[in-house]
XYZ file of C-alpha atoms in Angstrom:
672
model
C 50.438 102.496 -60.996
C 49.815 103.174 -56.968
C 49.127 101.022 -54.310
C 45.456 99.640 -53.346
C 45.145 97.808 -50.003
C 42.324 94.712 -51.140
C 41.792 91.530 -50.977
C 44.057 88.870 -50.088
C 46.125 86.741 -52.960
C 48.012 84.616 -51.163
C 49.738 85.637 -48.606
C 50.615 89.794 -49.557
C 47.571 92.501 -50.432
C 47.058 92.592 -54.051
C 47.605 96.025 -55.691
C 47.813 96.936 -59.039
C 50.720 95.208 -60.189
C 50.105 92.379 -59.034
C 46.840 92.548 -60.855
C 48.728 93.754 -63.903
C 51.202 89.822 -63.604
C 47.794 87.303 -62.600
C 45.801 88.544 -65.258
C 48.800 88.081 -67.932
C 49.160 84.034 -66.122
C 45.181 83.836 -66.552
C 45.375 85.347 -70.445
C 48.689 83.420 -70.758
C 47.713 80.581 -70.529
C 44.315 78.396 -72.690
C 43.039 77.025 -69.584
C 40.170 80.240 -70.014
C 38.969 78.435 -74.187
C 37.772 75.501 -71.161
C 37.570 77.311 -68.088
C 34.235 79.166 -68.946
C 34.413 81.269 -65.427
C 38.211 82.862 -66.866
C 36.331 83.598 -69.914
C 34.167 85.481 -67.730
C 36.274 87.191 -66.620
C 39.127 88.472 -69.132
C 35.432 88.746 -72.127
C 34.790 91.425 -68.720
C 38.225 93.830 -69.414
C 37.868 96.524 -71.340
C 38.575 96.303 -74.905
C 37.831 93.192 -74.399
C 36.849 91.861 -78.197
C 35.986 88.387 -79.532
C 38.042 88.896 -82.851
C 41.337 89.998 -79.787
C 43.475 87.485 -77.877
C 43.301 87.809 -73.567
C 46.896 88.381 -73.699
C 46.421 91.901 -75.930
C 43.215 92.373 -73.595
C 45.775 92.317 -70.864
C 49.255 94.589 -72.189
C 46.907 96.981 -73.198
C 45.544 97.946 -69.485
C 45.670 101.663 -68.651
C 46.977 102.526 -65.139
C 43.762 103.780 -64.431
C 41.966 100.827 -66.012
C 43.303 98.588 -63.605
C 43.141 101.147 -60.416
C 39.224 100.670 -61.563
C 39.194 97.024 -62.142
C 41.065 97.032 -58.119
C 38.226 98.455 -56.683
C 35.866 96.101 -58.158
C 36.000 93.393 -55.047
C 33.699 90.925 -56.767
C 35.719 91.561 -59.541
C 38.622 91.085 -57.696
C 37.719 87.882 -56.150
C 36.807 86.048 -59.900
C 40.669 86.949 -60.687
C 41.757 84.982 -56.575
C 39.507 82.109 -57.787
C 40.786 82.089 -61.596
C 43.696 81.804 -60.287
C 43.318 78.834 -57.464
C 41.585 77.351 -60.783
C 44.331 77.860 -62.784
C 47.345 77.057 -60.191
C 44.934 73.614 -59.512
C 45.517 73.259 -63.279
C 49.190 73.193 -63.798
C 50.136 71.825 -60.209
C 53.513 69.689 -60.718
C 54.899 71.272 -63.703
C 56.235 68.180 -65.955
C 59.965 68.499 -65.796
C 61.006 67.063 -68.430
C 57.656 65.493 -70.364
C 57.942 62.272 -71.613
C 55.696 62.374 -75.250
C 56.902 64.831 -77.821
C 53.335 65.588 -79.599
C 54.482 67.003 -83.507
C 51.794 68.577 -85.874
C 51.891 71.365 -88.330
C 49.421 72.890 -87.134
C 47.058 73.547 -83.797
C 43.534 74.663 -83.196
C 43.411 75.860 -79.984
C 41.057 78.550 -80.510
C 39.680 81.516 -83.077
C 42.182 83.868 -81.135
C 45.262 82.113 -82.241
C 45.056 81.282 -85.224
C 47.431 78.412 -86.504
C 44.940 76.519 -87.810
C 42.872 75.647 -91.449
C 41.076 72.721 -90.449
C 40.450 68.911 -88.891
C 43.965 68.045 -88.086
C 44.670 71.305 -86.366
C 41.465 71.892 -84.199
C 42.311 67.774 -83.871
C 45.565 68.769 -82.567
C 44.143 71.570 -80.040
C 41.761 69.135 -78.655
C 44.852 66.039 -78.294
C 46.539 68.627 -75.788
C 43.560 69.772 -74.261
C 42.677 66.307 -73.360
C 46.253 65.661 -72.224
C 45.959 68.749 -69.578
C 43.283 67.260 -67.994
C 44.792 63.609 -67.807
C 47.233 64.779 -66.513
C 49.747 62.804 -69.644
C 53.110 64.427 -69.600
C 52.745 65.603 -73.088
C 54.434 68.568 -74.875
C 53.501 69.607 -78.516
C 55.926 71.038 -80.662
C 54.415 73.216 -84.245
C 55.250 76.242 -86.604
C 54.597 79.379 -86.055
C 52.604 81.080 -89.155
C 53.763 84.995 -89.277
C 50.659 84.773 -91.517
C 48.627 82.282 -90.307
C 45.752 80.634 -92.191
C 43.684 82.782 -95.914
C 40.755 85.219 -94.596
C 38.345 84.804 -96.738
C 35.567 86.643 -98.355
C 33.462 86.477 -100.702
C 33.403 88.153 -103.683
C 30.453 88.123 -106.151
C 30.059 85.544 -104.739
C 33.279 83.984 -104.983
C 35.688 83.052 -102.226
C 38.543 85.558 -102.375
C 41.702 84.902 -99.479
C 43.622 88.052 -97.740
C 46.330 86.526 -94.323
C 46.292 89.212 -91.897
C 49.724 89.505 -89.180
C 50.315 88.214 -86.360
C 52.618 89.257 -83.661
C 53.290 86.000 -81.150
C 52.616 87.970 -77.621
C 49.302 89.265 -79.268
C 47.614 85.576 -79.702
C 49.785 84.031 -76.581
C 53.118 83.815 -77.293
C 56.130 83.689 -74.837
C 59.941 83.887 -76.434
C 61.857 80.991 -74.873
C 64.736 82.055 -75.195
C 66.096 79.748 -76.637
C 67.019 80.255 -80.919
C 67.844 76.206 -82.785
C 69.325 75.792 -86.290
C 67.589 73.868 -88.719
C 70.461 72.341 -91.925
C 68.243 73.100 -94.592
C 69.237 71.666 -98.079
C 72.176 73.838 -98.640
C 72.442 76.513 -95.614
C 71.486 76.768 -92.122
C 68.227 78.397 -91.399
C 67.861 79.769 -87.548
C 64.479 79.232 -86.274
C 63.180 81.412 -82.283
C 61.147 79.109 -80.049
C 57.763 80.358 -78.553
C 55.990 78.914 -75.613
C 52.327 78.680 -76.155
C 50.332 76.987 -72.339
C 47.807 74.984 -72.766
C 46.429 73.596 -69.258
C 49.560 72.578 -67.636
C 50.956 71.163 -71.306
C 53.644 73.005 -73.685
C 53.265 73.497 -76.806
C 56.274 75.300 -78.684
C 56.293 76.877 -81.757
C 59.798 77.316 -84.104
C 59.439 80.616 -86.322
C 62.057 81.488 -89.315
C 60.641 85.790 -89.303
C 64.554 85.954 -86.727
C 66.991 88.664 -87.795
C 70.326 86.467 -89.046
C 68.138 84.775 -91.788
C 67.874 85.314 -95.562
C 64.805 87.357 -96.821
C 63.778 84.273 -98.580
C 64.743 82.494 -95.081
C 62.511 84.140 -93.350
C 59.460 83.052 -95.483
C 59.670 79.951 -94.418
C 57.008 79.605 -91.692
C 54.783 82.473 -93.065
C 51.790 81.121 -94.036
C 49.947 77.066 -93.124
C 49.679 75.398 -96.484
C 50.211 77.811 -99.083
C 53.669 78.402 -101.224
C 55.520 75.324 -103.603
C 56.562 72.232 -102.983
C 60.309 74.347 -101.811
C 58.686 76.200 -99.124
C 56.429 72.952 -98.300
C 59.358 70.583 -98.042
C 61.820 73.309 -95.870
C 58.667 73.899 -93.232
C 59.267 69.812 -93.027
C 61.727 70.188 -92.054
C 62.025 73.240 -89.716
C 59.205 71.532 -87.601
C 60.791 67.918 -87.428
C 64.972 68.846 -87.238
C 64.101 71.901 -85.652
C 61.310 70.830 -83.485
C 63.939 67.652 -81.945
C 66.107 69.996 -81.320
C 64.461 72.580 -79.370
C 63.154 69.910 -77.140
C 67.241 69.890 -76.943
C 67.724 72.890 -76.527
C 64.631 73.565 -73.407
C 66.099 70.375 -71.813
C 63.393 67.832 -72.629
C 64.433 64.862 -72.954
C 61.014 62.709 -73.818
C 61.595 58.914 -74.900
C 58.958 58.514 -76.979
C 57.950 61.265 -80.444
C 54.058 61.577 -81.468
C 54.252 61.975 -85.602
C 49.802 63.533 -85.666
C 50.542 62.908 -89.955
C 53.198 63.133 -91.675
C 54.135 66.772 -92.234
C 56.508 66.383 -89.174
C 58.674 64.041 -90.629
C 61.129 65.396 -90.902
C 62.060 64.553 -87.218
C 63.911 60.967 -88.065
C 66.261 62.612 -90.137
C 67.774 63.781 -86.277
C 66.832 61.407 -83.602
C 68.416 58.600 -86.274
C 71.406 61.634 -86.554
C 71.990 61.180 -82.902
C 72.791 57.951 -82.772
C 74.531 57.541 -85.400
C 76.827 59.970 -83.274
C 77.567 57.632 -81.238
C 78.834 54.664 -83.795
C 75.763 52.554 -84.609
C 75.220 52.755 -89.319
C 72.221 53.814 -90.315
C 70.731 49.943 -90.008
C 71.034 50.354 -86.087
C 70.187 53.624 -85.828
C 66.839 52.855 -87.464
C 66.527 49.634 -85.489
C 67.350 52.155 -81.906
C 64.164 55.267 -83.285
C 61.663 52.113 -84.567
C 60.633 51.857 -80.866
C 60.553 55.960 -80.121
C 58.160 56.977 -82.662
C 54.357 56.257 -83.314
C 52.785 57.269 -86.146
C 49.380 58.534 -86.673
C 48.079 58.773 -90.475
C 44.674 60.611 -91.712
C 44.386 60.069 -94.978
C 42.281 56.976 -96.827
C 43.916 57.930 -100.515
C 46.574 57.854 -101.893
C 46.454 61.982 -103.317
C 46.586 62.688 -99.726
C 49.736 61.386 -98.818
C 52.433 63.816 -98.607
C 54.982 64.324 -101.710
C 58.454 65.577 -102.166
C 59.874 64.855 -106.110
C 63.638 62.726 -106.231
C 65.015 65.448 -106.944
C 64.186 67.925 -104.429
C 64.166 65.339 -101.652
C 67.052 64.457 -102.309
C 68.773 68.305 -102.517
C 68.133 67.969 -98.524
C 68.462 65.093 -97.881
C 72.283 65.028 -99.349
C 74.134 66.552 -95.350
C 72.547 64.156 -93.851
C 74.489 61.451 -96.308
C 77.755 63.054 -95.893
C 77.815 63.583 -92.859
C 76.646 60.014 -92.420
C 79.155 58.696 -95.202
C 76.508 57.068 -96.332
C 75.035 57.342 -100.217
C 72.611 59.137 -100.235
C 70.834 56.952 -102.586
C 70.720 54.784 -98.809
C 68.500 57.443 -97.097
C 65.816 58.680 -99.499
C 65.602 54.465 -99.380
C 63.232 56.067 -95.897
C 60.839 57.583 -97.693
C 60.582 56.320 -101.537
C 57.358 54.934 -103.157
C 56.943 52.156 -104.595
C 57.029 51.893 -108.541
C 57.991 56.019 -107.973
C 60.175 57.859 -107.933
C 58.971 60.751 -105.506
C 60.295 60.788 -102.256
C 56.714 59.625 -99.891
C 56.907 61.241 -95.857
C 53.828 59.102 -95.070
C 56.620 56.118 -96.207
C 59.478 57.319 -94.041
C 57.632 57.322 -91.273
C 56.255 53.722 -91.407
C 59.147 52.359 -92.265
C 60.876 54.299 -89.759
C 57.439 54.134 -86.288
C 57.861 51.166 -84.332
C 53.088 51.454 -84.199
C 50.902 52.847 -86.254
C 47.209 53.799 -86.490
C 44.218 55.204 -88.419
C 41.762 57.561 -86.805
C 39.200 55.419 -86.963
C 37.869 51.326 -87.204
C 36.433 51.136 -90.900
C 40.248 53.754 -91.780
C 42.788 51.132 -90.615
C 41.340 48.634 -92.210
C 41.654 51.013 -95.424
C 45.074 52.396 -94.435
C 45.812 48.325 -94.158
C 45.615 48.584 -98.013
C 46.105 51.707 -99.546
C 50.383 50.623 -97.560
C 50.268 47.149 -98.239
C 53.081 47.564 -100.304
C 54.750 49.615 -97.549
C 57.524 48.133 -94.325
C 54.366 48.469 -91.969
C 51.755 48.635 -94.260
C 50.507 45.593 -92.781
C 50.378 46.118 -89.399
C 48.045 49.552 -88.776
C 46.151 50.049 -86.272
C 42.926 52.921 -85.517
C 42.244 54.885 -82.503
C 39.394 57.145 -83.549
C 39.170 60.439 -82.906
C 37.465 62.357 -80.211
C 37.105 65.764 -79.605
C 37.249 68.048 -76.171
C 33.368 68.342 -74.948
C 34.387 71.709 -72.834
C 35.971 73.163 -75.758
C 32.949 72.780 -77.813
C 29.866 72.235 -76.214
C 27.398 74.825 -75.551
C 27.998 76.687 -70.796
C 24.094 76.675 -70.986
C 24.052 72.827 -72.098
C 27.447 72.356 -69.883
C 24.957 73.763 -67.437
C 22.801 70.936 -67.555
C 25.356 68.833 -67.891
C 27.393 69.265 -65.054
C 23.964 69.285 -62.411
C 22.316 66.628 -63.801
C 25.203 64.097 -64.943
C 27.856 65.638 -63.039
C 31.636 66.370 -63.828
C 32.192 62.748 -65.896
C 30.218 63.500 -68.878
C 32.963 65.917 -69.613
C 35.840 62.279 -69.809
C 33.144 60.056 -71.331
C 32.036 58.594 -68.511
C 28.762 55.669 -69.213
C 27.492 55.992 -65.566
C 27.862 60.380 -65.803
C 26.339 59.832 -69.860
C 23.067 56.457 -67.778
C 21.709 59.549 -66.565
C 20.932 61.628 -69.678
C 17.125 60.335 -69.043
C 17.191 63.123 -66.148
C 16.508 66.371 -68.609
C 13.279 66.840 -68.739
C 12.128 67.666 -72.290
C 11.687 71.107 -70.767
C 15.190 71.977 -69.943
C 16.254 70.699 -73.375
C 14.240 72.902 -75.681
C 14.959 75.348 -73.242
C 19.060 74.822 -73.985
C 18.624 73.654 -77.966
C 16.154 77.476 -77.981
C 18.986 79.114 -76.886
C 21.814 77.274 -79.241
C 19.666 78.637 -82.131
C 19.479 81.804 -80.913
C 23.129 82.095 -80.477
C 24.074 80.237 -83.873
C 20.757 82.535 -85.287
C 22.595 86.138 -83.820
C 26.171 84.912 -85.914
C 24.146 84.221 -89.335
C 23.039 87.899 -88.769
C 25.919 89.678 -87.480
C 27.399 87.834 -90.174
C 25.531 87.729 -93.487
C 22.822 89.807 -93.003
C 20.087 87.143 -93.402
C 17.731 85.363 -90.073
C 16.257 82.332 -89.173
C 13.446 81.556 -87.862
C 12.946 79.698 -85.142
C 11.035 77.183 -85.407
C 12.556 76.226 -88.414
C 14.062 72.983 -88.963
C 17.972 73.421 -89.317
C 20.808 71.406 -90.777
C 24.136 72.514 -90.999
C 27.512 71.326 -93.366
C 30.357 72.855 -91.991
C 33.640 72.139 -93.565
C 36.693 72.181 -95.958
C 35.561 72.768 -99.645
C 37.384 69.626 -101.134
C 35.680 67.011 -104.042
C 34.803 64.366 -102.229
C 32.581 65.733 -99.077
C 30.168 67.131 -101.900
C 29.809 70.220 -100.647
C 26.524 70.501 -103.389
C 25.109 66.863 -103.340
C 21.973 68.552 -102.173
C 21.408 70.416 -105.746
C 21.678 67.435 -107.911
C 18.022 67.747 -107.010
C 16.409 70.928 -106.937
C 12.785 70.986 -107.655
C 12.942 69.082 -103.728
C 15.358 70.501 -101.974
C 13.476 74.092 -103.897
C 10.402 72.094 -102.379
C 11.627 71.647 -98.486
C 12.889 75.403 -98.091
C 9.662 76.501 -99.740
C 7.331 74.650 -96.853
C 6.131 76.607 -94.045
C 4.520 74.572 -92.122
C 6.949 72.589 -91.726
C 10.129 75.235 -92.133
C 13.574 73.365 -92.672
C 16.524 76.137 -93.371
C 20.697 74.947 -94.327
C 23.105 76.586 -93.628
C 26.916 75.819 -94.349
C 29.872 77.372 -93.853
C 33.707 76.483 -94.977
C 37.246 76.653 -97.298
C 38.147 75.946 -100.405
C 41.930 75.547 -100.602
C 43.528 78.823 -102.962
C 44.730 76.054 -105.065
C 41.490 73.942 -105.235
C 39.906 75.576 -108.211
C 37.630 72.069 -108.065
C 36.884 73.772 -104.275
C 35.860 76.378 -104.950
C 33.890 75.654 -107.039
C 31.039 73.886 -105.382
C 31.618 76.875 -103.251
C 30.080 79.202 -105.731
C 27.227 76.973 -105.839
C 26.371 76.806 -102.845
C 26.631 80.767 -101.950
C 24.939 80.760 -105.462
C 22.370 78.833 -104.578
C 21.571 80.555 -101.244
C 21.069 83.987 -103.234
C 18.612 82.132 -105.685
C 14.380 82.974 -105.088
C 14.172 78.472 -104.312
C 16.591 79.180 -101.809
C 12.931 81.363 -99.225
C 16.298 83.201 -97.298
C 16.710 79.555 -95.661
C 19.680 78.428 -97.339
C 22.602 81.058 -95.930
C 26.589 80.693 -96.827
C 28.954 81.501 -93.323
C 31.842 83.162 -94.394
C 35.621 83.141 -92.403
C 34.300 78.939 -91.087
C 36.424 79.005 -88.246
C 36.031 77.468 -84.580
C 33.743 80.453 -83.301
C 31.271 79.668 -86.054
C 31.980 76.445 -85.879
C 30.711 76.725 -82.502
C 27.592 78.511 -83.373
C 26.851 75.977 -85.592
C 26.724 72.720 -83.297
C 25.395 75.108 -80.927
C 22.019 75.911 -82.965
C 22.293 72.854 -86.188
C 19.478 70.149 -85.394
C 21.433 68.277 -87.749
C 24.652 67.693 -89.272
C 25.252 66.302 -92.498
C 28.338 65.326 -93.895
C 28.849 63.446 -97.080
C 31.619 62.041 -98.311
C 32.078 59.738 -101.169
C 32.968 56.418 -99.081
C 35.305 55.305 -97.349
C 37.169 58.659 -98.453
C 36.508 60.292 -94.845
C 39.523 59.837 -92.024
C 37.214 60.121 -88.555
C 35.646 63.523 -89.113
C 35.046 65.196 -85.986
C 32.015 67.964 -86.791
C 29.189 65.861 -86.649
C 30.951 64.060 -83.123
C 31.145 67.761 -81.767
C 26.993 68.993 -82.986
C 26.168 64.831 -81.700
C 27.769 66.301 -78.115
C 25.765 69.634 -78.497
C 21.906 67.918 -79.165
C 22.730 67.702 -82.535
C 22.158 64.711 -84.488
C 23.943 62.874 -87.398
C 22.113 62.625 -91.155
C 25.751 60.946 -92.640
C 27.418 58.533 -95.331
C 28.601 55.666 -93.731
C 31.733 56.862 -93.489
C 34.814 57.142 -90.121
C 33.449 57.964 -86.987
C 30.147 57.226 -88.652
C 30.256 54.071 -88.798
C 31.550 52.031 -86.065
C 29.396 54.208 -84.042
C 25.762 55.218 -86.476
C 23.252 52.187 -84.529
C 20.436 53.603 -86.021
C 18.656 55.977 -84.092
C 20.983 58.212 -82.567
C 21.243 60.107 -86.611
C 21.111 58.847 -90.007
C 22.494 56.731 -91.914
C 22.876 57.334 -96.097
C 22.661 54.977 -98.245
C 25.959 54.332 -100.051
C 25.417 53.477 -104.109
C 27.339 50.379 -104.686
C 26.445 52.391 -108.951
C 30.658 51.856 -110.576
C 29.522 56.118 -112.334
C 30.357 58.673 -110.402
C 28.040 60.570 -111.708
C 25.097 57.951 -111.213
C 25.841 57.615 -107.829
C 25.648 60.878 -105.994
C 21.997 61.310 -107.901
C 21.738 58.263 -106.129
C 22.578 59.654 -102.652
C 21.460 62.877 -103.098
C 18.076 61.597 -103.607
C 18.588 59.061 -99.968
C 19.350 62.140 -98.815
C 15.130 64.117 -99.409
C 13.533 60.861 -98.590
C 15.309 60.205 -95.322
C 14.713 64.975 -94.403
C 11.190 64.506 -96.332
C 9.677 60.735 -94.693
C 11.737 61.043 -91.511
C 13.278 63.630 -90.758
C 11.467 67.188 -91.408
C 8.646 64.769 -89.655
C 9.541 63.969 -87.072
C 11.371 66.992 -85.695
C 7.867 68.558 -86.347
C 5.853 66.109 -85.917
C 4.238 68.263 -82.304
C 3.768 71.209 -84.416
C 6.165 73.558 -83.033
C 9.710 71.782 -83.880
C 11.646 70.179 -81.010
C 8.706 67.954 -81.017
C 9.081 64.474 -77.744
C 9.941 62.223 -79.812
C 12.538 64.373 -81.601
C 13.683 65.185 -77.784
C 14.110 61.130 -76.864
C 16.276 61.116 -79.836
C 18.485 63.642 -78.635
C 19.114 62.289 -74.948
C 19.692 59.102 -77.220
C 22.414 60.464 -78.705
C 23.481 61.985 -75.283
C 22.907 58.140 -74.075
C 24.688 56.540 -76.854
C 28.007 58.792 -78.240
C 28.431 61.113 -75.028
C 30.866 58.583 -73.698
C 32.068 57.233 -76.283
C 33.218 60.751 -78.396
C 34.976 62.625 -76.217
C 38.951 63.567 -76.621
C 39.665 61.767 -72.935
C 38.294 58.717 -74.791
C 41.120 59.360 -77.872
C 44.043 60.269 -75.037
C 43.495 57.719 -72.863
C 43.458 55.513 -75.945
C 46.610 56.650 -76.946
C 48.343 56.160 -73.751
C 46.608 52.926 -72.735
C 47.458 51.807 -76.036
C 50.980 54.022 -77.421
C 52.179 56.273 -75.499
C 52.911 53.897 -71.685
C 53.216 50.515 -74.511
C 56.183 52.710 -75.978
C 57.661 53.682 -73.216
C 57.998 49.883 -71.502
C 60.255 49.063 -74.774
C 62.424 52.317 -74.609
C 63.063 51.519 -71.224
C 63.713 48.487 -71.778
C 66.202 48.549 -74.135
């Protein structure tokens, strides 16, 4: 590489080596996910593609590429601007994080495919909001060499395949640490990768390293796949290995937050620290409790992580042996009442000093669900939120920044109170821009066009049976009539994945695909395959109505409707999860829940209720002026923003965790 005098960066003139280093730093820190200027800089690089991580793009730059970039003064100025912004974000790096946030998956961006759905997206948003709030937090997870499955349609049905990922190509940096984890009767080694999320470090454990057996190298191969043995081995590596990785890195957080029970074996390592210091098992449990926070995400027994008694005992014996206690005493930590299974949620509930559900309704449901387990009656709630700058379209962000000021992204009520100043033409323009983004995505992925004047109804989520993706198909005549109306056009866009082992979920998905191919669909009922963050963002930007039809109260919180609302979409939802506490009768529509005991009768009634609202209220209002996005509709959009904007952001959510759980837990630890 040749040196070339150029614009001043800090105290030295920039050369190609310094430029490459600067670009690498920008690419590896995932602040670019929610920094539009930095993202634009990285997207302008030679070889940049939507399906390629910027770190891989930067690594592939040739000397000639760097010379050309260095000769572009505007580009160099943008790099300097972005480096200054990143330096400000990461100023005052953490010496010792105070909160360790454990999760089996993290959805930060589609180019880091280490997530499957809502739990991971929530975890990614939690880290981003923690960065914005300068919270001293570290994330802990696993690195999956094959990620979650990729979806394609074969003869109208879901088929799965897996890609292979190199951690370095996804912006990960080797932390230089390898930890040893007791897994049943053997020791497994795990490398630690570090990922930067703004000012928040995320560490990911990877067992695919030399020295492990082929079987052990596969422990972290795929997310949520394999048999129960594979799952428990992953969870031991996550919990125990994650705890030991923190210590190896020199970090000693006083507070540990379990995002669901998958990392619950962390508790064993925390207990071991106390027992190694001379405490009894009971004394250790009392000591650990004040350090631990547990967030449950399931409102139904089927969603709880369980293992057979024999399988769990095999992984508990080494701890019982080291502690010189019967294995039954360790098993009792997660013993399920009236069962011989080991219940991860039960272990977390009994061991955590603070426990919460993820909406007010879910908190109440959880107290009933876990009533027979110690700690179940004390479950509180913090309602999930979403990271606004990650999910709101860039054109709309520009409108919000110009009219509301930057506080809108933090859920500032005063900022959101200014939405009345956004005029009709501006809303129409930005919503049309979102519609075009959606249409481009759908056309690229499916070849299907979307009518720019249509009311677009979106449904995108995991194809679990309780979410009832096919609820509309119960009244095919009414659906066909909606789709066949050329004067008041309506289009439905569906996306989502069914777990590979979920046969009923796959049947639901196939039913949606089949209907979209029928004559009755009139080209206005589309399924978009291989759902990921990029598809979700296009749908939030372009869908006018967000449809949510779970069986109440099976939706713990849900966040897709919150993202739609921030983009100006109106929710049409069963009163469940977050919507149960935030719907006010004007910021969307509540689907009346049936009290029928028979599931068929209930589903028929609730399907009919959806059509009643669409036919009598939603479609007429949207098309009231004959062109779509009527003046009445735009007033409703303003009301959506004014009432939901202050409530649905991850900034509000993480601030509540800080004030209600993290800080009290830290004070409790320091007072002992």
